CSV table of C-alpha atoms in Angstrom, one decimal:
chain,number,residue,atom,x,y,z
X,784,ASP,CA,-70.8,78.4,-59.1
X,785,VAL,CA,-68.8,81.4,-58.1
X,786,ILE,CA,-65.2,81.0,-56.9
X,787,PHE,CA,-64.0,83.4,-54.2
X,788,ILE,CA,-60.2,83.9,-53.5
X,789,THR,CA,-59.2,85.3,-50.1
X,790,GLY,CA,-57.8,88.8,-49.8
X,791,GLY,CA,-54.2,89.4,-48.9
X,792,GLY,CA,-50.9,90.3,-50.6
X,793,VAL,CA,-50.0,87.3,-52.8
X,794,LEU,CA,-50.4,88.8,-56.2
X,795,GLY,CA,-47.1,89.5,-57.9
X,796,ASN,CA,-43.7,88.0,-57.4
X,797,LEU,CA,-43.0,88.1,-53.6
X,798,TRP,CA,-45.0,85.1,-52.7
X,799,ARG,CA,-45.0,82.9,-55.8
X,800,GLU,CA,-46.0,79.8,-53.9
X,801,SER,CA,-49.3,81.5,-52.8
X,802,SER,CA,-49.9,83.3,-56.1
X,803,GLY,CA,-49.6,79.9,-57.7
X,804,MET,CA,-52.9,79.0,-56.1
X,805,VAL,CA,-54.5,82.0,-57.9
X,806,LYS,CA,-52.8,81.0,-61.2
X,807,SER,CA,-54.1,77.4,-60.9
X,808,ILE,CA,-57.7,78.6,-60.3
X,809,LEU,CA,-57.7,81.0,-63.2
X,810,GLN,CA,-56.3,78.4,-65.6
X,811,LYS,CA,-58.7,75.6,-64.6
X,812,TYR,CA,-61.9,77.6,-64.2
X,813,LYS,CA,-62.3,79.9,-67.1
X,814,ASN,CA,-66.0,79.0,-67.3
X,815,LYS,CA,-66.7,80.2,-63.8
X,816,LYS,CA,-66.9,83.7,-62.3
X,817,VAL,CA,-63.9,84.2,-60.0
X,818,VAL,CA,-63.8,87.0,-57.4
X,819,ILE,CA,-60.6,88.0,-55.8
X,820,PHE,CA,-61.1,89.8,-52.5
X,821,PRO,CA,-59.0,92.9,-51.7
X,822,GLN,CA,-55.4,92.2,-52.6
X,823,THR,CA,-52.1,94.0,-53.1
X,824,ILE,CA,-50.2,93.3,-56.4
X,825,PHE,CA,-46.5,94.0,-56.2
X,826,TYR,CA,-43.5,93.1,-58.4
X,827,SER,CA,-40.0,93.8,-56.9
X,828,GLU,CA,-37.3,95.5,-59.0
X,829,ASN,CA,-35.6,92.2,-59.8
X,830,SER,CA,-38.8,90.6,-61.2
X,831,SER,CA,-38.3,89.2,-64.7
X,832,ASP,CA,-40.3,90.4,-67.6
X,833,GLU,CA,-41.4,86.8,-68.3
X,834,VAL,CA,-43.1,86.5,-64.9
X,835,ILE,CA,-44.9,89.8,-65.3
X,836,GLU,CA,-46.0,88.9,-68.8
X,837,GLU,CA,-47.2,85.5,-67.7
X,838,ASP,CA,-49.3,87.0,-65.0
X,839,LYS,CA,-50.7,89.6,-67.3
X,840,LEU,CA,-51.9,87.1,-69.8
X,841,LEU,CA,-53.4,85.0,-67.0
X,842,PHE,CA,-55.6,87.9,-65.9
X,843,GLU,CA,-56.4,89.0,-69.4
X,844,ASN,CA,-57.4,85.5,-70.6
X,845,HIS,CA,-60.0,85.0,-67.9
X,846,PRO,CA,-63.4,86.3,-69.2
X,847,ASN,CA,-65.2,86.6,-65.9
X,848,LEU,CA,-62.8,87.8,-63.3
X,849,PHE,CA,-63.6,90.3,-60.6
X,850,VAL,CA,-60.3,91.6,-59.0
X,851,THR,CA,-60.5,93.8,-55.9
X,852,LEU,CA,-57.4,95.9,-55.1
X,853,ARG,CA,-57.1,97.2,-51.5
X,854,GLU,CA,-55.1,100.3,-52.2
X,855,ALA,CA,-54.7,102.8,-55.0
X,856,ILE,CA,-51.2,101.9,-56.0
X,857,SER,CA,-52.2,98.3,-56.9
X,858,TYR,CA,-55.4,99.6,-58.5
X,859,ARG,CA,-53.5,102.0,-60.8
X,860,TYR,CA,-51.0,99.3,-61.7
X,861,PHE,CA,-53.7,96.8,-62.6
X,862,ASN,CA,-55.6,99.5,-64.5
X,863,ASP,CA,-52.6,100.6,-66.5
X,864,HIS,CA,-51.0,97.3,-67.3
X,865,ILE,CA,-53.7,94.7,-67.5
X,866,LYS,CA,-56.7,94.8,-70.0
X,867,CYS,CA,-59.9,93.2,-68.7
X,868,THR,CA,-61.7,91.1,-71.2
X,869,GLY,CA,-65.3,89.8,-71.4
X,870,ASN,CA,-67.2,90.5,-68.1
X,871,SER,CA,-64.0,91.0,-66.1
X,872,ARG,CA,-63.8,94.1,-63.9
X,873,ILE,CA,-61.5,95.6,-61.3
X,874,PHE,CA,-62.4,97.5,-58.1
X,875,LEU,CA,-60.8,99.6,-55.4
X,876,ALA,CA,-62.0,98.6,-51.9
X,877,PRO,CA,-60.5,98.6,-48.4
X,878,ASP,CA,-58.7,95.6,-46.9
X,879,MET,CA,-61.5,93.5,-45.3
X,880,ALA,CA,-60.1,93.8,-41.8
X,881,LEU,CA,-61.0,97.5,-41.9
X,882,TYR,CA,-64.7,96.5,-41.6
X,883,LEU,CA,-64.1,95.0,-38.2
X,884,LYS,CA,-65.8,96.8,-35.3
X,885,TYR,CA,-64.3,97.0,-31.8
X,886,ASP,CA,-65.1,98.7,-28.5
X,887,SER,CA,-61.9,100.5,-27.7
X,888,SER,CA,-62.6,101.3,-24.1
X,889,THR,CA,-59.9,98.8,-22.9
X,890,ASN,CA,-57.3,100.1,-20.5
X,891,LYS,CA,-54.0,100.5,-22.4
X,892,ASN,CA,-50.5,99.7,-21.0
X,893,GLY,CA,-47.1,98.9,-22.5
X,894,VAL,CA,-45.7,98.6,-26.0
X,895,LEU,CA,-46.0,95.8,-28.5
X,896,MET,CA,-43.3,95.1,-31.1
X,897,CYS,CA,-45.0,93.2,-33.9
X,898,MET,CA,-42.3,92.6,-36.5
X,899,ARG,CA,-41.9,90.4,-39.6
X,900,LYS,CA,-39.3,87.7,-39.7
X,901,ASP,CA,-39.6,86.9,-43.4
X,902,LYS,CA,-38.4,88.3,-46.7
X,903,GLU,CA,-40.6,91.3,-46.5
X,904,ARG,CA,-38.7,92.6,-43.5
X,905,THR,CA,-36.9,95.9,-44.0
X,906,ILE,CA,-35.7,96.7,-40.4
X,907,ASN,CA,-32.5,94.9,-39.3
X,908,ASP,CA,-31.6,93.7,-35.8
X,909,SER,CA,-29.4,96.8,-35.1
X,910,GLU,CA,-32.3,99.2,-36.0
X,911,ASN,CA,-34.7,97.1,-34.0
X,912,ASN,CA,-32.4,97.3,-30.9
X,913,LYS,CA,-32.2,101.1,-31.3
X,914,VAL,CA,-36.0,101.3,-31.3
X,915,VAL,CA,-36.3,99.2,-28.0
X,916,LYS,CA,-33.5,101.4,-26.5
X,917,ALA,CA,-35.4,104.6,-27.4
X,918,LEU,CA,-38.6,103.2,-25.9
X,919,ILE,CA,-36.9,102.4,-22.6
X,920,GLU,CA,-35.3,105.9,-22.6
X,921,ASN,CA,-38.8,107.4,-23.0
X,922,ASN,CA,-40.1,105.4,-20.0
X,923,TYR,CA,-41.8,102.7,-21.9
X,924,LYS,CA,-40.7,99.9,-19.6
X,925,ASN,CA,-43.1,97.2,-20.6
X,926,VAL,CA,-42.1,96.1,-24.1
X,927,LYS,CA,-43.4,92.8,-25.4
X,928,TYR,CA,-43.1,91.0,-28.8
X,929,THR,CA,-46.0,89.6,-30.7
X,930,ASP,CA,-47.0,88.7,-34.3
X,931,THR,CA,-50.1,88.6,-36.4
X,932,ALA,CA,-48.9,85.5,-38.2
X,933,TYR,CA,-49.0,81.9,-36.8
X,934,ASP,CA,-46.7,79.1,-37.6
X,935,GLY,CA,-48.5,76.1,-39.0
X,936,LEU,CA,-52.2,75.5,-39.7
X,937,VAL,CA,-55.0,76.9,-37.6
X,938,ALA,CA,-58.1,74.7,-37.3
X,939,ARG,CA,-61.3,76.4,-38.5
X,940,LYS,CA,-63.0,76.1,-35.1
X,941,GLU,CA,-60.0,78.0,-33.5
X,942,ARG,CA,-59.8,80.9,-35.9
X,943,LEU,CA,-62.3,83.3,-34.4
X,944,ASN,CA,-61.0,82.8,-30.9
X,945,LEU,CA,-57.4,83.4,-32.0
X,946,LEU,CA,-58.4,86.5,-34.0
X,947,ASN,CA,-60.3,87.9,-31.0
X,948,GLU,CA,-57.3,87.2,-28.7
X,949,LYS,CA,-55.0,89.0,-31.1
X,950,ILE,CA,-57.3,92.0,-31.3
X,951,ASP,CA,-57.6,92.2,-27.5
X,952,GLU,CA,-53.9,92.0,-27.2
X,953,ILE,CA,-53.3,95.0,-29.5
X,954,ALA,CA,-56.2,96.9,-28.0
X,955,GLY,CA,-54.6,96.5,-24.5
X,956,ALA,CA,-51.3,98.1,-25.6
X,957,GLU,CA,-50.6,101.9,-25.3
X,958,LEU,CA,-48.4,101.7,-28.5
X,959,ILE,CA,-47.6,99.2,-31.2
X,960,ILE,CA,-44.6,99.4,-33.5
X,961,THR,CA,-45.1,97.1,-36.5
X,962,ASP,CA,-44.2,96.3,-40.0
X,963,ARG,CA,-47.2,94.1,-40.3
X,964,LEU,CA,-50.1,95.5,-42.3
X,965,HIS,CA,-52.7,94.1,-40.0
X,966,GLY,CA,-50.7,95.2,-37.0
X,967,MET,CA,-51.4,98.7,-38.3
X,968,VAL,CA,-55.0,98.0,-39.3
X,969,LEU,CA,-55.9,96.4,-35.9
X,970,ALA,CA,-54.3,99.3,-34.1
X,971,ALA,CA,-56.5,101.7,-36.1
X,972,ILE,CA,-59.8,99.9,-35.2
X,973,THR,CA,-58.9,99.5,-31.5
X,974,GLY,CA,-57.6,103.1,-31.0
X,975,THR,CA,-54.1,102.0,-30.2
X,976,LYS,CA,-51.3,104.4,-31.1
X,977,CYS,CA,-49.2,102.9,-33.9
X,978,ILE,CA,-45.9,103.5,-35.6
X,979,ALA,CA,-46.0,101.5,-38.9
X,980,ILE,CA,-42.8,100.6,-40.7
X,981,THR,CA,-43.0,100.1,-44.5
X,982,SER,CA,-42.1,96.6,-45.6
X,983,LYS,CA,-40.8,95.6,-49.1
X,984,SER,CA,-44.0,96.1,-50.9
X,985,HIS,CA,-46.2,99.2,-51.0
X,986,LYS,CA,-49.1,97.7,-49.1
X,987,ILE,CA,-48.6,99.5,-45.8
X,988,ILE,CA,-48.3,103.0,-47.3
X,989,GLY,CA,-51.1,102.2,-49.7
X,990,VAL,CA,-53.6,100.9,-47.2
X,991,TYR,CA,-52.6,103.8,-44.9
X,992,GLU,CA,-54.4,106.1,-47.3
X,993,TRP,CA,-57.7,104.7,-45.9
X,994,LEU,CA,-56.4,105.6,-42.4
X,995,SER,CA,-54.8,109.0,-43.0
X,996,ASP,CA,-57.3,110.9,-40.9
X,997,ILE,CA,-56.5,108.7,-37.8
X,998,VAL,CA,-53.9,110.8,-36.0
X,999,SER,CA,-52.8,107.9,-33.7
X,1000,VAL,CA,-51.4,106.0,-36.7
X,1001,TYR,CA,-48.0,107.1,-38.2
X,1002,VAL,CA,-46.2,105.6,-41.1
X,1003,VAL,CA,-42.4,105.6,-41.2
X,1004,GLU,CA,-40.5,105.1,-44.5
X,1005,ASN,CA,-37.0,105.8,-43.1
X,1006,ASN,CA,-36.1,103.3,-40.4
X,1007,ASN,CA,-33.6,105.8,-38.9
X,1008,SER,CA,-36.4,108.1,-37.9
X,1009,ILE,CA,-38.3,105.5,-35.9
X,1010,PRO,CA,-36.8,106.5,-32.5
């Protein structure tokens, strides 16, 4: 058997409840090949040395682990700090959503604000209000809020429809302002203009390297420059 772990941004210390799933699999199935689809690995400045060392040993002690990192920052970190053993290997590959294809001939109108509400958020309410004010002052009257995350579980049979609805929503906007990685990615594949705001990890600026030739996507690292 081969065990595949979904891509995303759970490796590191930001989302320990989710990285615990990876930890459990690596501990229990050392005799199986484990493939981790494109991930970001990130440790915040307040991360303890014990947590980092525990994760390091976990990766190094699995002899048949294939880890795919979705941006060069994570790839360099893994390559510099974690020594693969046995048949284990690491790879640099794009976030899997970048392989989606979309006919971007949709008429575009209005602005979507797609903002995080969790601990990765870096823009506060005051800065958010300044952005909306700047949009209105620049004649963007139709401003709506959306998100790429859903509360609660999504049934398997509903997933594709919900995904397509979200892609169509972003495709129908003239502009999206977002601190969601996949807000930026879906904007890129639908030809929607995008201002992407960096969140607490490096995943947006890292994945942006795959998109740097798309002039309609712009990454902001200083929230004061958003307007």
